[in-house]
CSV table of C-alpha atoms in Angstrom, one decimal:
chain,number,residue,atom,x,y,z
A,169,ARG,CA,40.7,-5.8,40.7
A,170,LEU,CA,39.7,-5.8,37.0
A,171,ASP,CA,36.4,-3.9,37.9
A,172,GLU,CA,38.4,-1.3,39.8
A,173,LEU,CA,40.8,-0.7,36.9
A,174,GLN,CA,38.1,-0.6,34.3
A,175,VAL,CA,36.1,2.1,36.2
A,176,ALA,CA,39.3,4.1,37.0
A,177,LEU,CA,40.2,4.3,33.3
A,178,GLN,CA,36.7,5.4,32.4
A,179,VAL,CA,37.2,8.5,34.6
A,180,TYR,CA,39.5,9.8,31.8
A,181,GLU,CA,37.0,9.1,29.0
A,182,GLY,CA,33.8,10.8,28.1
A,183,PRO,CA,31.2,11.2,25.3
A,184,VAL,CA,32.3,14.8,24.4
A,185,ARG,CA,36.0,13.9,24.3
A,186,ASP,CA,35.1,10.9,22.1
A,187,LEU,CA,33.3,13.2,19.8
A,188,ALA,CA,36.2,15.6,19.7
A,189,ARG,CA,38.6,12.8,18.8
A,190,SER,CA,36.3,11.5,16.1
A,191,THR,CA,36.0,15.1,14.7
A,192,ALA,CA,39.8,15.5,14.7
A,193,ALA,CA,40.2,12.2,12.9
A,194,ALA,CA,37.5,13.3,10.3
A,195,ASP,CA,35.4,10.2,11.3
A,196,VAL,CA,32.4,12.6,11.8
A,197,SER,CA,31.6,16.0,10.5
A,198,ALA,CA,32.9,19.1,12.4
A,199,THR,CA,30.7,20.1,15.3
A,200,GLU,CA,30.6,22.9,17.9
A,201,ILE,CA,32.2,21.9,21.2
A,202,TYR,CA,31.8,24.1,24.3
A,203,VAL,CA,34.6,24.2,26.8
A,204,GLU,CA,34.6,26.0,30.2
A,205,SER,CA,37.4,25.5,32.7
A,206,THR,CA,38.1,26.6,36.3
A,207,ALA,CA,40.9,25.9,38.8
A,208,ASN,CA,38.8,22.9,40.0
A,209,GLY,CA,37.3,21.4,36.9
A,210,VAL,CA,36.1,21.5,33.3
A,211,VAL,CA,32.7,21.4,31.5
A,212,LEU,CA,32.4,20.1,28.0
A,213,SER,CA,29.3,20.0,25.9
A,214,ALA,CA,28.1,19.4,22.3
A,215,ILE,CA,25.1,18.5,20.2
A,216,ALA,CA,25.3,15.2,18.3
A,217,ASP,CA,22.9,12.7,16.8
A,218,GLY,CA,19.8,14.5,18.2
A,219,GLN,CA,21.2,14.6,21.7
A,220,TYR,CA,22.7,17.1,24.0
A,221,VAL,CA,25.9,15.7,25.4
A,222,ARG,CA,27.7,17.0,28.5
A,223,GLU,CA,30.7,16.2,30.6
A,224,VAL,CA,31.7,17.7,34.0
A,225,VAL,CA,34.9,16.9,35.9
A,226,ARG,CA,35.4,18.3,39.4
A,227,THR,CA,38.8,17.6,40.7
A,228,ASP,CA,38.1,19.2,44.1
A,229,ARG,CA,35.5,16.4,44.7
A,230,TRP,CA,37.9,13.6,43.9
A,231,ASP,CA,40.0,12.1,46.6
A,232,ARG,CA,42.6,10.1,44.7
A,233,GLU,CA,43.8,8.5,47.9
A,234,GLY,CA,40.3,7.9,49.2
A,235,GLY,CA,39.2,4.6,50.7
A,236,PRO,CA,36.8,2.1,49.3
A,237,ILE,CA,33.2,3.1,48.6
A,238,SER,CA,30.3,0.7,48.4
A,239,ASN,CA,27.7,0.4,45.6
A,240,ASP,CA,24.9,1.4,48.1
A,241,VAL,CA,26.7,4.5,49.2
A,242,ALA,CA,27.4,5.5,45.6
A,243,ILE,CA,23.8,5.0,44.6
A,244,GLU,CA,22.6,7.0,47.6
A,245,THR,CA,25.0,9.8,46.7
A,246,VAL,CA,23.7,10.0,43.1
A,247,THR,CA,20.1,9.7,44.1
A,248,THR,CA,20.5,12.6,46.5
A,249,ALA,CA,22.4,14.7,43.9
A,250,TYR,CA,20.0,14.0,41.0
A,251,PRO,CA,16.6,13.2,42.6
A,252,GLU,CA,14.5,13.9,39.4
A,253,THR,CA,16.7,11.7,37.2
A,254,ALA,CA,16.8,8.9,39.8
A,255,ALA,CA,13.0,9.0,40.1
A,256,LEU,CA,12.9,8.0,36.4
A,257,ARG,CA,14.7,4.7,36.8
A,258,GLN,CA,16.6,2.8,39.5
A,259,PRO,CA,20.3,3.6,39.4
A,260,ASN,CA,22.8,0.8,39.1
A,261,ALA,CA,26.4,0.9,40.3
A,262,PHE,CA,29.6,-0.8,39.0
A,263,GLY,CA,33.1,-0.7,40.4
A,264,ALA,CA,35.3,-1.5,43.3
A,265,GLY,CA,37.9,0.3,45.4
A,266,SER,CA,37.7,4.1,45.7
A,267,VAL,CA,35.6,4.9,42.6
A,268,GLN,CA,32.0,3.7,41.8
A,269,ARG,CA,30.3,4.3,38.4
A,270,VAL,CA,26.5,4.9,38.8
A,271,THR,CA,24.4,4.8,35.6
A,272,ILE,CA,20.8,5.8,35.1
A,273,PRO,CA,19.4,5.0,31.6
A,274,HIS,CA,16.0,6.6,31.3
A,275,GLU,CA,13.5,7.5,28.7
A,276,PHE,CA,15.0,10.9,27.9
A,277,GLY,CA,18.7,9.9,27.8
A,278,THR,CA,21.4,8.6,30.2
A,279,LEU,CA,23.2,9.9,33.3
A,280,ARG,CA,26.5,8.4,34.3
A,281,ALA,CA,28.2,9.6,37.4
A,282,PHE,CA,31.4,8.7,39.1
A,283,VAL,CA,31.5,8.8,42.9
A,284,SER,CA,34.7,9.2,44.9
A,285,GLY,CA,35.6,7.3,48.0
A,286,GLY,CA,36.8,9.7,50.7
A,287,THR,CA,34.6,12.6,49.6
A,288,GLU,CA,31.5,10.5,48.8
A,289,GLN,CA,30.7,13.1,46.1
A,290,VAL,CA,30.1,13.0,42.4
A,291,PHE,CA,33.3,14.2,40.7
A,292,VAL,CA,32.6,13.2,37.1
A,293,GLU,CA,29.2,13.5,35.3
A,294,HIS,CA,28.3,12.3,31.8
A,295,GLN,CA,24.9,13.2,30.4
A,296,ARG,CA,23.0,12.5,27.2
A,297,ILE,CA,19.6,14.1,26.8
A,298,ASP,CA,17.4,13.9,23.8
A,299,LEU,CA,17.0,17.4,22.4
A,300,SER,CA,13.2,16.8,21.8
A,301,THR,CA,12.8,16.4,25.6
A,302,PHE,CA,15.4,18.8,26.9
A,303,PRO,CA,13.7,20.5,29.9
A,304,ASP,CA,15.8,23.6,30.8
A,305,THR,CA,14.7,26.2,28.3
A,306,GLU,CA,12.8,29.5,28.1
A,307,THR,CA,11.4,30.8,24.8
A,308,VAL,CA,12.0,34.3,23.2
A,309,THR,CA,10.1,35.2,20.0
A,310,GLU,CA,10.7,38.0,17.5
A,311,SER,CA,8.8,38.7,14.3
A,312,GLY,CA,9.6,40.8,11.3
A,313,ASP,CA,10.5,40.8,7.6
A,314,GLY,CA,8.0,38.0,7.1
A,315,PHE,CA,9.7,35.7,9.7
A,316,THR,CA,8.7,34.6,13.2
A,317,VAL,CA,11.9,33.5,15.0
A,318,THR,CA,11.7,31.5,18.2
A,319,VAL,CA,14.8,31.0,20.3
A,320,ASP,CA,14.6,28.3,23.1
A,321,ARG,CA,17.5,29.5,25.3
A,322,SER,CA,19.1,27.5,28.0
A,323,TYR,CA,22.1,27.8,30.4
A,324,GLY,CA,25.7,28.5,29.3
A,325,GLY,CA,26.9,25.5,27.5
A,326,GLY,CA,23.4,24.2,27.0
A,327,PRO,CA,21.5,23.6,23.8
A,328,VAL,CA,19.8,26.5,22.0
A,329,THR,CA,17.1,25.8,19.4
A,330,VAL,CA,16.3,28.4,16.8
A,331,THR,CA,13.1,27.9,14.8
A,332,VAL,CA,12.2,30.0,11.8
A,333,ARG,CA,8.6,30.2,10.5
A,334,ASP,CA,6.7,32.2,7.9
A,335,GLU,CA,5.1,35.1,9.7
A,336,GLU,CA,1.8,34.7,7.9
A,337,THR,CA,1.4,31.0,7.4
A,338,GLY,CA,3.3,29.7,10.4
A,339,GLU,CA,5.0,27.1,8.1
A,340,PRO,CA,8.7,26.3,8.8
A,341,VAL,CA,11.2,28.0,6.6
A,342,PRO,CA,14.1,25.8,5.6
A,343,ASN,CA,17.6,26.8,4.2
A,344,VAL,CA,17.9,30.2,5.8
A,345,THR,CA,21.2,31.2,7.5
A,346,VAL,CA,21.3,31.7,11.3
A,347,THR,CA,24.2,33.4,13.1
A,348,LYS,CA,25.0,34.2,16.7
A,349,SER,CA,27.3,36.9,18.2
A,350,VAL,CA,28.4,38.2,21.5
A,351,GLY,CA,29.0,41.9,22.2
A,352,ASP,CA,31.0,43.6,19.4
A,353,ALA,CA,32.4,40.3,18.1
A,354,ASP,CA,31.7,39.2,14.5
A,355,SER,CA,28.7,37.0,14.0
A,356,VAL,CA,29.5,33.3,13.7
A,357,ALA,CA,27.3,31.1,11.4
A,358,ILE,CA,25.3,28.4,13.3
A,359,GLY,CA,24.1,26.9,10.1
A,360,ALA,CA,21.1,26.7,7.9
A,361,THR,CA,17.6,25.7,9.1
A,362,ASP,CA,16.4,22.2,8.2
A,363,ASP,CA,13.1,21.1,6.8
A,364,ASP,CA,11.5,21.9,10.1
A,365,GLY,CA,12.9,25.4,10.1
A,366,VAL,CA,15.2,24.4,13.0
A,367,VAL,CA,18.9,24.9,13.7
A,368,ARG,CA,20.7,24.3,17.0
A,369,THR,CA,23.8,25.7,18.7
A,370,ILE,CA,25.4,25.9,22.2
A,371,SER,CA,24.6,28.8,24.5
A,372,PRO,CA,27.3,31.3,25.4
A,373,VAL,CA,27.7,32.1,29.1
A,374,VAL,CA,27.0,35.8,28.5
A,375,THR,CA,24.3,37.8,26.7
A,376,TYR,CA,24.2,37.1,23.0
A,377,ARG,CA,22.1,37.7,19.9
A,378,VAL,CA,20.8,35.5,17.1
A,379,THR,CA,20.3,36.8,13.6
A,380,VAL,CA,18.3,35.2,10.8
A,381,VAL,CA,19.5,36.2,7.3
A,382,ASP,CA,17.7,35.6,4.0
A,383,GLU,CA,18.8,38.6,1.9
A,384,PRO,CA,17.4,41.2,1.9
A,385,ARG,CA,15.4,40.1,4.9
A,386,VAL,CA,17.0,40.1,8.4
A,387,VAL,CA,15.6,39.4,11.8
A,388,VAL,CA,17.6,40.0,15.0
A,389,VAL,CA,16.8,38.5,18.4
A,390,ASP,CA,18.9,40.6,20.8
A,391,GLY,CA,19.5,40.6,24.5
A,392,LEU,CA,19.4,36.8,24.9
A,393,ASP,CA,20.6,36.0,28.5
A,394,PRO,CA,21.6,32.4,29.4
A,395,LEU,CA,19.6,30.8,32.2
A,396,ALA,CA,21.1,29.8,35.5
A,397,THR,CA,23.0,26.5,35.2
A,398,PRO,CA,21.2,23.7,37.1
A,399,GLN,CA,23.3,22.2,39.9
A,400,PRO,CA,23.2,18.8,41.5
A,401,ALA,CA,21.2,19.0,44.7
A,402,ALA,CA,24.2,18.2,46.9
A,403,ALA,CA,26.2,21.0,45.4
A,404,GLU,CA,23.4,23.5,46.2
A,405,ASP,CA,23.7,22.7,49.8
A,406,GLU,CA,27.5,23.2,50.0
């Protein structure tokens, strides 16, 4: 009974929500948090401590009155939904009753999925992925005004890495301001590049632009389209 209660309570927790609470309490510095909601769920994501952190909740896949689900069925469900992640390390399940928590700690981060009895589907997903190994990106490069700007774009709500280098030497350029904007909206500062010439942000779900500003020099990378959001394998078949 204690296992069942513990897992049931964890459904209402998550790494991005924890980060939001810590930010609100001023325990950590302010960070950008992405929020997307629909009638059936919500997606939250952020960048923190060198990792991309993501939560997904799908209420349409959660049967609150569902019957018990076994560890083996929950592991099979997660292995089917996330075959590439499950191939990295054997999943382990914990729980009792109508909800099982399946965890896959692997070399690139951690996947934690909650599986519902009744539907036998993943209805909550928590992911942590090291930014240095994040797989779902495509690169766009623009040069001008002495800069070479590389944007590693990803899906809406995913991490975007902007790298600024000297156009002639190829050396990283620190302490230059980078902004992003959508449509006719005002540009929003992402931040200043670090010693590696890098600054990161979260991708919008629509076409956007990134601007590098070091007065009087300006480089604009326009027409950046987000990639398609990867879906669990089971969801693609529905």
